[in-house]
CSV table of C-alpha atoms and ligand atoms in Angstrom, one decimal:
chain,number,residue,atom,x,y,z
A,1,UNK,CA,90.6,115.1,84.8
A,2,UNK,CA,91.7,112.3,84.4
A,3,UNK,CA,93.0,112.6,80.7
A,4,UNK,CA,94.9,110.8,78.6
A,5,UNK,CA,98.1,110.5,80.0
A,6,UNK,CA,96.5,109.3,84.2
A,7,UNK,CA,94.4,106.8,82.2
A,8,UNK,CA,97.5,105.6,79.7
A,9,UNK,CA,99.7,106.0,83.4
A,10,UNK,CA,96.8,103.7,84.8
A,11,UNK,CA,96.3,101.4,82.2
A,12,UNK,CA,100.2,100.1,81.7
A,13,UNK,CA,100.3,99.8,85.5
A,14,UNK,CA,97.6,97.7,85.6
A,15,UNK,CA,98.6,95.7,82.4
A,16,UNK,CA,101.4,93.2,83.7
A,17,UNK,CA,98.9,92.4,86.9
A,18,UNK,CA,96.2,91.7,85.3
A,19,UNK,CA,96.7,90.8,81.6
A,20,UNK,CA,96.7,87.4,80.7
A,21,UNK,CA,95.3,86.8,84.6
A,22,UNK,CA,91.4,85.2,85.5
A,23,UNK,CA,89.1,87.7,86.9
A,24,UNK,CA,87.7,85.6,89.8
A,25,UNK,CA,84.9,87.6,90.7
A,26,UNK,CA,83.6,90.9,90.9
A,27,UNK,CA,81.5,92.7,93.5
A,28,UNK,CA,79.7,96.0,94.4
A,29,UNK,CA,80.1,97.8,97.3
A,30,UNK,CA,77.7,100.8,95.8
A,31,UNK,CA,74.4,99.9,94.7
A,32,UNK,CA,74.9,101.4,90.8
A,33,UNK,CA,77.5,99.4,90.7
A,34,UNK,CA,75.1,96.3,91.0
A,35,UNK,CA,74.8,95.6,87.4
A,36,UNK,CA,78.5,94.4,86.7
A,37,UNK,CA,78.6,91.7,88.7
A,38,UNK,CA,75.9,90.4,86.9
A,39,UNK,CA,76.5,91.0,83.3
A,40,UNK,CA,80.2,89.2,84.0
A,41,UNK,CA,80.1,85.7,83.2
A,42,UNK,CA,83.1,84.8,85.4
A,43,UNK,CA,86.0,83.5,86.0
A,44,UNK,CA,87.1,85.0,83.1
A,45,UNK,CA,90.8,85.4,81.6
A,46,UNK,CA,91.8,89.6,80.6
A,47,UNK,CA,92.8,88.9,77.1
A,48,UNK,CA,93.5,93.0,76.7
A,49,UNK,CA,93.8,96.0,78.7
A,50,UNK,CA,93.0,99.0,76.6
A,51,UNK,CA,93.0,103.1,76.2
A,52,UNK,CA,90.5,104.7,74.3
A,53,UNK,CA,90.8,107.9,74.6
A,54,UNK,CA,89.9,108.2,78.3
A,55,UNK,CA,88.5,105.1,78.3
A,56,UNK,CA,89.7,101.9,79.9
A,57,UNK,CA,88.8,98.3,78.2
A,58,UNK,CA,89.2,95.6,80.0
A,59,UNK,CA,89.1,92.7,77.6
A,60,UNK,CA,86.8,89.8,79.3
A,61,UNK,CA,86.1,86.4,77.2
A,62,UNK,CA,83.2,88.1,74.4
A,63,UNK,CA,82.4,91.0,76.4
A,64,UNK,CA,84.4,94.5,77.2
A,65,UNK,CA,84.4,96.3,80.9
A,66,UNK,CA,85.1,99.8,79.9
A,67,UNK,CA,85.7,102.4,82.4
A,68,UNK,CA,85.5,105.7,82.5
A,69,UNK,CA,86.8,107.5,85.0
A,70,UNK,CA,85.4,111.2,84.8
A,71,UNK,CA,86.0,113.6,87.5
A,72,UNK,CA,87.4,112.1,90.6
A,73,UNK,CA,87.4,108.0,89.7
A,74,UNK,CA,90.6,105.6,89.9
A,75,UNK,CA,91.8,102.5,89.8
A,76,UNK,CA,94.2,100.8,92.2
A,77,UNK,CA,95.9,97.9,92.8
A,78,UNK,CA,95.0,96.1,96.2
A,79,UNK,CA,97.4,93.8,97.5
A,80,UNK,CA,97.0,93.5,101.5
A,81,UNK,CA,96.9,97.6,102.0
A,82,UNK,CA,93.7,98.8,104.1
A,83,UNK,CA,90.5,99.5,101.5
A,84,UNK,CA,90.1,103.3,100.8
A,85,UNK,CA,86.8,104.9,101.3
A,86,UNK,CA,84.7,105.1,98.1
A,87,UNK,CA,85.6,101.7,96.8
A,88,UNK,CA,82.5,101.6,94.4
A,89,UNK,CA,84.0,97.8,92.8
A,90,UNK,CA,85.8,95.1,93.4
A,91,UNK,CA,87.6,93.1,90.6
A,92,UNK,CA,88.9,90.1,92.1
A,93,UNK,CA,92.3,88.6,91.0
A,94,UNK,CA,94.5,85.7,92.3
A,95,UNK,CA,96.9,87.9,93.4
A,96,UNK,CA,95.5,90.7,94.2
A,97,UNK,CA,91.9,93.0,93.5
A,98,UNK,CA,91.8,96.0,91.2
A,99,UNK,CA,89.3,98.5,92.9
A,100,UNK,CA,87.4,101.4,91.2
A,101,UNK,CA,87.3,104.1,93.9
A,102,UNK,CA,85.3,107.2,92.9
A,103,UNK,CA,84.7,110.1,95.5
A,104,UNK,CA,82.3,112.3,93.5
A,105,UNK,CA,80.5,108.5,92.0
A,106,UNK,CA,81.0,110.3,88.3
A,107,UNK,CA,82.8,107.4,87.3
A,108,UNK,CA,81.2,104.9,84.9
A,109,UNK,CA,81.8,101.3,84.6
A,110,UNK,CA,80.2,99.2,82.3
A,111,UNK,CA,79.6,95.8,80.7
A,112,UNK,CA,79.4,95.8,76.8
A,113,UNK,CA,79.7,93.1,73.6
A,114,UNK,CA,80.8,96.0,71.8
A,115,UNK,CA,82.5,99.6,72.3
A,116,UNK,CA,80.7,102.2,70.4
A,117,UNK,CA,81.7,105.6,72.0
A,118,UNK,CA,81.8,108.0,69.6
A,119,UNK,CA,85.7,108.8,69.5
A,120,UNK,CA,87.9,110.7,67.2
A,121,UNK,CA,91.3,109.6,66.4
A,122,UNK,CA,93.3,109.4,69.4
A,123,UNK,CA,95.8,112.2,70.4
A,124,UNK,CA,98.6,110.1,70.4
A,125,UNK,CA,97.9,108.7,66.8
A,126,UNK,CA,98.9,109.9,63.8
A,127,UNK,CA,97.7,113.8,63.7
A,128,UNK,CA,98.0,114.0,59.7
A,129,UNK,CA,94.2,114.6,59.5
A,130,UNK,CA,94.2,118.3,62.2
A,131,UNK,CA,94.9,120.3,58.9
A,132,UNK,CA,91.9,119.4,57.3
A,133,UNK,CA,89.7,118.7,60.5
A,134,UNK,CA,90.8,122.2,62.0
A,135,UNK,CA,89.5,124.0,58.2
A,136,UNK,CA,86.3,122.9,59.2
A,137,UNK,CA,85.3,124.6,62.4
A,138,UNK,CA,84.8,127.9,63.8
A,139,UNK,CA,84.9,126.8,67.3
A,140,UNK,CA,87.9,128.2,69.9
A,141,UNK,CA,90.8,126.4,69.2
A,142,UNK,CA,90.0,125.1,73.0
A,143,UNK,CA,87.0,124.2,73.1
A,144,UNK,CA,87.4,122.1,69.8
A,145,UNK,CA,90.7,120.1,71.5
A,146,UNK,CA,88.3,119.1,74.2
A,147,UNK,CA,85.6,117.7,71.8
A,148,UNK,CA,86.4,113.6,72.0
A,149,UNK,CA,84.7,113.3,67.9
A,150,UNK,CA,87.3,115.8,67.2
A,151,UNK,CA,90.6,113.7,68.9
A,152,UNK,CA,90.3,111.5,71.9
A,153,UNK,CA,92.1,111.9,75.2
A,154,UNK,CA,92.5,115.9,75.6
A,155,UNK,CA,90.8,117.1,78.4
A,156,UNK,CA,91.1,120.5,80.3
A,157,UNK,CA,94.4,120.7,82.2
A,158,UNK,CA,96.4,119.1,78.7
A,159,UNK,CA,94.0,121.2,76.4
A,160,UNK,CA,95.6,124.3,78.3
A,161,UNK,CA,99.3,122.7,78.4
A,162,UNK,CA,99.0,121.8,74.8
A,163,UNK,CA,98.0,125.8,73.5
A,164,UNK,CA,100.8,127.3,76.1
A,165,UNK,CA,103.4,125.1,73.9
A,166,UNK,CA,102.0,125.8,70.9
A,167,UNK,CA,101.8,129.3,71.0
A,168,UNK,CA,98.0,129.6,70.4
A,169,UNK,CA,95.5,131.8,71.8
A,170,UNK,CA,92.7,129.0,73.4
A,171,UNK,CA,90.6,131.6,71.7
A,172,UNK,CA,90.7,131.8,68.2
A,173,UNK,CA,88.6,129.6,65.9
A,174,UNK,CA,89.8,126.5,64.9
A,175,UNK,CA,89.5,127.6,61.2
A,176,UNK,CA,91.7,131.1,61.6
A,177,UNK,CA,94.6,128.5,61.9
A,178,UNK,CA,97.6,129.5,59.8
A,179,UNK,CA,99.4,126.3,58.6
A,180,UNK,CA,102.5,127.4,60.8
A,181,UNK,CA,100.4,127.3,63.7
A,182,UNK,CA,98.9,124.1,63.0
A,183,UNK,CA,102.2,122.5,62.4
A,184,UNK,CA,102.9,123.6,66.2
A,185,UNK,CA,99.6,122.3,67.6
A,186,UNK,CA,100.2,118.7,66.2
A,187,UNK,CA,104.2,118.6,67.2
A,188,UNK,CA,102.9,119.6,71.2
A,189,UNK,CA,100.2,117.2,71.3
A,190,UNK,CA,102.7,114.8,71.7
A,191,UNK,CA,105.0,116.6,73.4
A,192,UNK,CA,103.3,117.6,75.9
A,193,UNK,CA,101.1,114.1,76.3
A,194,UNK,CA,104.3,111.9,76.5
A,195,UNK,CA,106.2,114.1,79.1
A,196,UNK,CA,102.8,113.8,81.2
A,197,UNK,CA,102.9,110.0,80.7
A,198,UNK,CA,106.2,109.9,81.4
A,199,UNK,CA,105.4,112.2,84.8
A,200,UNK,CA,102.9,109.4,85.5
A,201,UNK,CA,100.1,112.4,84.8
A,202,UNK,CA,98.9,115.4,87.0
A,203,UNK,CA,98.2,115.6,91.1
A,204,UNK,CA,96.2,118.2,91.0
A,205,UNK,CA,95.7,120.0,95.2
A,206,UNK,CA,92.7,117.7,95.4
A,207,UNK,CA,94.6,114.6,95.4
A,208,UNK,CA,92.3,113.1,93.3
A,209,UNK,CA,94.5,111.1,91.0
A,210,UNK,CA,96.9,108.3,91.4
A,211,UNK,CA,98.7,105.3,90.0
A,212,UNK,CA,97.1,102.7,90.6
A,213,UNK,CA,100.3,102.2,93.3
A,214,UNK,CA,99.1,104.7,94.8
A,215,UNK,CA,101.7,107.1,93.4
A,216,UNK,CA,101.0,110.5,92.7
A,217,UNK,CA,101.6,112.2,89.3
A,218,UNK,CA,104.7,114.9,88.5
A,219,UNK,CA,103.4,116.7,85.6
A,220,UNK,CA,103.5,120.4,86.6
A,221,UNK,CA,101.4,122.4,84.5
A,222,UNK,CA,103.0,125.3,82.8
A,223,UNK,CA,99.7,127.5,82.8
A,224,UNK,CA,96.7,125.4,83.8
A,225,UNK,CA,95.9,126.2,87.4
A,226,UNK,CA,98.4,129.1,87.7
A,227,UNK,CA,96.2,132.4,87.0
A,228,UNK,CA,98.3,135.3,88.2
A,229,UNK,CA,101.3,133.5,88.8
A,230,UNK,CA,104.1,134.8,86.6
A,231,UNK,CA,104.5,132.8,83.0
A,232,UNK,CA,107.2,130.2,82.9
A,233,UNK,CA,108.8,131.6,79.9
A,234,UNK,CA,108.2,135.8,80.3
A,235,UNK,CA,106.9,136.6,83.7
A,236,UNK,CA,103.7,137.8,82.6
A,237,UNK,CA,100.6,137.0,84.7
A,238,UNK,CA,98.9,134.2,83.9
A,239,UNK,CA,95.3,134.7,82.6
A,240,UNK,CA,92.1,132.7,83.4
A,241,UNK,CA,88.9,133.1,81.2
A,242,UNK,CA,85.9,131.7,80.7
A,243,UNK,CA,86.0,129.5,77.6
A,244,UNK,CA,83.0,127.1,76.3
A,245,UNK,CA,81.8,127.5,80.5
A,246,UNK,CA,85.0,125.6,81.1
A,247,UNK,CA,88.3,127.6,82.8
A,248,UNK,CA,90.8,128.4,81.1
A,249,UNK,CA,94.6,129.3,81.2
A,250,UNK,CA,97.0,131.2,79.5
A,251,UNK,CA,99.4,133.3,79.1
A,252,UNK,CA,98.8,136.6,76.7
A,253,UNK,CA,102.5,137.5,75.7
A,254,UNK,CA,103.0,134.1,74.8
A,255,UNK,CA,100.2,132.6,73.2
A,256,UNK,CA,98.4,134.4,70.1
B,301,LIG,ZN1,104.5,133.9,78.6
């Protein structure tokens, strides 16, 4: 958390404030933060705002600013509103600053000539190669989804959403894959990633996410988060397990 869909939610809010706009200047309010500033040769002009995965590029004259949100990190849109605590950095526009606020400081932000993270293809791409990838692992079905070589942008909630739709059991090996369940899997990746994009992404209790307008997201998971509660679909209880020391959700009448 955040996954693909908060970053994608984050990144075309951002986009028509910031692209094509002059980062003024740029400044630290947490020490680890201190290296930005100065590996920014500024002003500069944003000529892209990109997802990767879970990662957000910020296109700056030869270089890249690529964040990564992790567990708890955001970015918001100031314009006038009071500063919230945990504002790690400031990105300075003309009309306004984009923040990176990060309560548990998990949250990376970095200056690079080059991105060389270590991605699979994206989730929302074209899935055609899952057939072939999927042959060649024994791993849970799961824990393979949340491998970003494997297929950028799942993470834990989405990984649980994505199974529930698909009918799969998060624990059988990638490999044991029949092609009928395969040709679920890679029609409720999308699925299930454009109705959270189009949600604006997941709220979770914690509050953690938000746009950065400061909305909060309307996906509401169909298992992850609900252990015990009764499925969505048949009524059974929700199971939680321990899966690859991550938890997981789902439900064991519908899923196999
Ligand atoms: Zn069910």
């Amino acid at each position: 958390m955040p996954e693909l869909p908060e970053v994608e939610s984050t990144v075309r809010a951002l986009r028509p404030k910031v692209l094509g706009q002059t980062l003024l200047r740029a400044h630290a309010l947490d020490p680890v933060f201190d290296p930005v500033p100065k590996s920014l040769s500024l002003p500069a002009q944003v000529r892209a705002l990109e997802r990767r995965g879970k990662y957000i590029l910020f296109g700056l004259g030869d270089l890249w600013l690529v964040v990564h949100l992790r567990m708890s990190g955001r970015l918001l849109w100031e314009e006038g509103q009071a500063r919230p605590p945990h504002t790690r950095l400031v990105l300075e526009f003309p009309q306004g600053n984009v923040l990176f606020v990060d309560v548990r400081r998990l949250g990376t932000v970095e200056v690079v000539p080059e991105f060389t993270e270590e991605l699979g293809p994206d989730a929302l791409s074209d899935l055609s190669f899952l057939p072939e990838a999927l042959k060649g692992s024994r791993a849970p079905i799961k824990v393979w989804l949340l491998d970003q070589r494997n297929i950028a942008g799942i993470g834990n909630i989405y990984a649980a959403e994505i199974l529930f739709r698909a009918g799969i059991d998060p624990r059988r090996p990638a490999n044991s894959l029949g092609p009928r369940a395969v040709q679920r899997l890679k029609e409720a990746i999308p699925e299930v990633l454009t109705e959270a994009i189009e949600a604006l992404g997941t709220t979770l209790a914690d509050g953690a996410y938000q746009t950065p307008e400061g909305e909060a997201g309307d996906y509401e998971p169909w298992v992850y988060g609900r252990e015990g509660l009764p499925c969505k679909v048949c009524g059974t209880p929700i199971e939680r397990i321990e899966l690859g020391g991550r938890g997981t959700y789902f439900c064991p009448r519908c899923q196999r």
